[in-house]
């Protein structure tokens, strides 16, 4: 029967396509960073393993069959005497500087290893203090980098402007050349010589900006879309303006603080602020960034399963998974790759 032969050849072709598809596989490296010393609440260190137990790998794999995922486990670090000395002499007024720097130095190395072995990487926090090491590691591998920081907070405090002393409110200040002179005892030119250019940073979702942070953002003309701008212009316009601001030759790093989302959909986080992005808005932003095909690194941070009820934890984790799914391939408009499907089904009725 001719159609049976045809069916057989479709299957063979299917196999060929699968083999061809393996050539197009996207390697994704995942690192967990169970760091909680950037702020005062215990629990955020549990997020990497919680996401794994919540089928992160399967969720990502089913969002794009071509992903080839390597999980590098959780990051370890050791604090050395040099860092303790920096802390004692210069940064004793902020909390856990030595731990912060030791963890981020290890992460800077880890990100570079992941980018040597993978096309993309995902860093799971931990609190947002790890945003420094994740982006700095990315910058050392790929100097021409743009950063989209999706967050309720600007995280751009300096050691001498922070009111809380919590270093999860400072990581961005370690990344910009213009602010490095305020961290002159941190040896940043040695540990992370490549800086982020201030015109390649865009914030989305801000709604709790400290006075000195507002001063810094305005002084350097840093682009930020706070919730009032988002309400005025709408997410599509904000996405358009964000993409216009990013150099099309650059790769993109997306640092996603779960507190950017409204606390209805992300209740379990240490510094929740009401009236944030809806889950749909978060997904729209992430989809638009993904569709540039330039996103090379992403962070998801500040999920704290010790805050809230078990139902709250489920809601927060589900929202995080929706965001990650959209970043790594899931399309609300339907899949575009059919190599696992028997495309012969449309041929002839048997
Ligand atoms: Mn943050």
Coordinates of N, CA and C and ligand atoms in Angstrom, one line a residue, residues 128 149 151 155 257, ligand 1:
X128 N 18.8 38.3 46.5 CA 19.3 38.9 45.2 C 20.7 39.4 45.3
X149 N 16.7 44.1 34.8 CA 16.6 43.8 36.3 C 15.1 44.0 36.6
X151 N 12.2 43.7 39.2 CA 12.2 43.8 40.6 C 11.3 44.9 41.2
X155 N 17.9 47.8 44.1 CA 19.1 47.0 44.6 C 20.4 47.7 44.2
X257 N 13.6 39.1 40.2 CA 13.3 39.0 41.6 C 11.8 38.7 41.7
Ligands
LIG1 MN1 16.0 42.3 44.2

